[in-house]
XYZ file of C-alpha atoms in Angstrom:
203
model
C -15.434 17.772 21.473
C -14.149 19.154 18.148
C -11.075 20.533 19.869
C -10.290 17.111 21.366
C -10.714 15.453 17.958
C -8.419 18.021 16.356
C -5.779 17.508 19.039
C -6.029 13.734 18.617
C -5.437 13.993 14.864
C -2.457 16.316 15.428
C -1.066 13.812 17.919
C -1.527 10.944 15.480
C 0.170 12.881 12.694
C 3.117 13.792 14.904
C 3.475 10.201 16.053
C 3.514 8.946 12.467
C 6.036 11.560 11.397
C 8.275 10.841 14.374
C 8.311 7.155 13.451
C 9.414 8.003 9.935
C 11.976 10.721 10.603
C 13.266 9.650 14.009
C 12.525 6.024 14.805
C 11.064 4.518 11.643
C 13.607 1.754 11.235
C 15.909 3.669 8.865
C 18.195 5.562 11.241
C 20.553 2.698 12.009
C 19.747 0.802 8.772
C 21.037 -2.656 9.684
C 21.055 -5.070 6.749
C 18.069 -7.160 7.788
C 14.782 -7.532 5.900
C 12.636 -6.487 8.853
C 14.521 -3.210 9.236
C 14.842 -2.421 5.533
C 11.343 -3.168 4.230
C 8.753 -0.433 3.774
C 8.239 1.384 7.095
C 5.767 -1.270 8.191
C 5.246 0.215 11.638
C 4.193 3.503 10.082
C 2.158 1.787 7.372
C 0.424 -0.362 9.986
C -0.695 2.767 11.836
C -1.941 4.431 8.664
C -3.894 1.371 7.539
C -5.289 0.725 11.005
C -6.542 4.300 11.265
C -7.942 4.824 7.781
C -8.960 1.402 6.411
C -12.043 -0.441 7.642
C -13.389 -3.617 6.055
C -11.311 -2.929 2.974
C -12.658 0.594 2.510
C -10.279 3.547 2.656
C -11.428 6.771 4.316
C -9.655 9.018 1.830
C -11.140 12.278 3.106
C -9.464 11.645 6.471
C -6.320 10.101 4.978
C -5.818 13.274 2.956
C -4.689 14.924 6.190
C -1.789 12.455 6.355
C -0.652 13.018 2.763
C 2.908 13.865 3.855
C 3.175 10.475 5.577
C 2.134 8.633 2.398
C 4.540 10.706 0.307
C 7.365 9.899 2.713
C 6.585 6.187 2.512
C 6.728 6.404 -1.279
C 10.082 8.208 -1.192
C 11.560 5.411 0.940
C 10.556 2.903 -1.752
C 12.612 4.534 -4.466
C 16.041 3.013 -3.884
C 16.840 -0.608 -3.043
C 17.849 -1.361 0.528
C 21.231 -3.020 1.167
C 21.064 -6.691 0.308
C 17.554 -6.432 -1.124
C 18.177 -9.084 -3.798
C 19.267 -11.539 -1.105
C 16.181 -11.140 1.055
C 14.063 -14.265 1.584
C 11.204 -14.517 -0.938
C 8.509 -13.785 1.633
C 10.202 -10.527 2.657
C 10.511 -9.419 -0.955
C 6.906 -10.415 -1.666
C 5.758 -8.334 1.310
C 7.847 -5.400 0.101
C 6.278 -5.388 -3.374
C 2.734 -5.772 -2.011
C 3.196 -2.873 0.391
C 4.831 -0.777 -2.329
C 1.988 -1.373 -4.777
C -0.693 -0.608 -2.197
C 1.000 2.584 -0.974
C 1.393 3.838 -4.551
C -2.307 3.249 -5.228
C -3.174 5.217 -2.080
C -0.932 8.066 -3.210
C -2.434 8.044 -6.714
C -5.972 8.362 -5.361
C -4.978 11.080 -2.883
C -3.369 13.119 -5.654
C -6.726 13.281 -7.462
C -9.156 13.098 -4.536
C -12.061 13.599 -4.754
C -12.065 11.880 -8.140
C -14.798 13.131 -10.440
C -14.198 11.690 -13.877
C -16.325 11.907 -16.994
C -15.594 8.598 -18.720
C -18.748 6.516 -19.112
C -16.672 3.327 -18.914
C -16.186 3.588 -15.131
C -17.946 5.056 -12.085
C -17.308 8.792 -11.733
C -15.187 8.322 -8.611
C -13.184 5.332 -9.886
C -9.378 5.410 -9.888
C -9.741 4.359 -13.528
C -10.896 7.925 -14.185
C -7.311 9.026 -13.508
C -5.618 8.902 -16.933
C -2.896 6.263 -17.044
C -3.041 5.536 -13.325
C -2.005 1.916 -13.816
C -0.536 1.681 -17.301
C 1.217 5.022 -17.952
C 2.382 6.713 -14.768
C 5.850 5.514 -13.812
C 7.144 5.090 -10.264
C 10.644 4.440 -8.983
C 10.648 1.387 -6.717
C 13.744 -0.449 -5.462
C 15.815 1.299 -8.109
C 13.502 0.327 -10.972
C 11.203 2.563 -13.013
C 7.820 0.947 -13.623
C 4.096 1.461 -13.825
C 1.684 -0.236 -11.453
C 0.755 -2.662 -14.243
C 4.432 -3.479 -14.806
C 4.911 -3.996 -11.089
C 2.009 -6.452 -11.059
C 2.937 -8.362 -14.207
C 6.681 -8.204 -13.590
C 8.092 -7.873 -10.076
C 5.086 -9.487 -8.373
C 4.272 -12.113 -11.005
C 7.872 -13.339 -11.005
C 7.300 -15.031 -7.647
C 4.774 -17.421 -9.205
C 2.422 -17.085 -6.210
C -1.146 -16.424 -7.462
C -2.267 -15.421 -3.963
C -0.323 -12.198 -4.320
C -2.733 -10.813 -6.915
C -5.601 -10.996 -4.414
C -3.541 -8.948 -1.942
C -3.288 -5.933 -4.237
C -5.473 -3.005 -3.236
C -6.322 -1.576 -6.643
C -8.507 1.197 -5.268
C -11.768 -0.477 -6.316
C -14.489 -2.180 -4.269
C -14.471 -5.239 -6.521
C -10.723 -5.786 -6.256
C -9.031 -7.625 -3.417
C -9.755 -6.115 -0.022
C -7.099 -3.790 1.357
C -6.181 -5.049 4.806
C -5.876 -2.824 7.869
C -2.277 -3.975 8.301
C 0.882 -4.114 6.246
C 2.407 -7.284 4.870
C 5.482 -8.729 6.549
C 7.519 -11.771 5.609
C 7.114 -13.494 8.933
C 3.313 -13.533 8.701
C 2.861 -13.440 4.935
C 1.703 -17.041 4.429
C -1.010 -16.634 7.039
C -2.078 -13.284 5.590
C -2.273 -14.627 2.041
C -4.180 -17.749 3.093
C -6.711 -15.546 4.890
C -7.099 -13.404 1.779
C -7.779 -16.441 -0.408
C -10.419 -17.767 2.009
C -12.104 -14.376 2.210
C -12.029 -13.866 -1.541
C -13.482 -17.323 -2.186
C -16.398 -16.723 0.176
C -17.304 -13.212 -1.020
C -20.184 -13.443 -3.539
C -19.119 -10.488 -5.714
C -15.634 -11.936 -6.143
C -16.854 -15.471 -6.872
């Protein structure tokens, strides 16, 4: 039984890596939003495997750390024609970027065991400067997670986007088990608003 589980995880990891390095939508690199956004096929698989009801199984996801790091590296430089993408495609890009960077931040410090009395011991807020100090390169811009939220994401003027951010906390918006894509973004965001409005702890 354990051997089968181990083989299955190896198979999953190889499949994810093959999508990124061989067929992850960046080999031919046509100038279309669907091909140039975050590797959504890879991200979909990661989220589907390791996120359930908004909760991330970080102990298992730790085994796929190289996949997350590769996703982050793809975010660094802008894709051809990025500034001319339709708004929904750019919104989806920034949401996916933010959520992947939060996953990477937690994995880098997992298991989190902080000492600040202001937050739970395992909170991402125990990581010094996780949101306000640590800088990331995304689409050719250097920014913190807070700057991404209050700048690149806020610029769209769509308040639904803030509920789609997985901030690594139970009381934040729920991380979905799928990536965001422009073609389905309106439906995804409407679902998030309905869920948020009917969840007692959020209300």
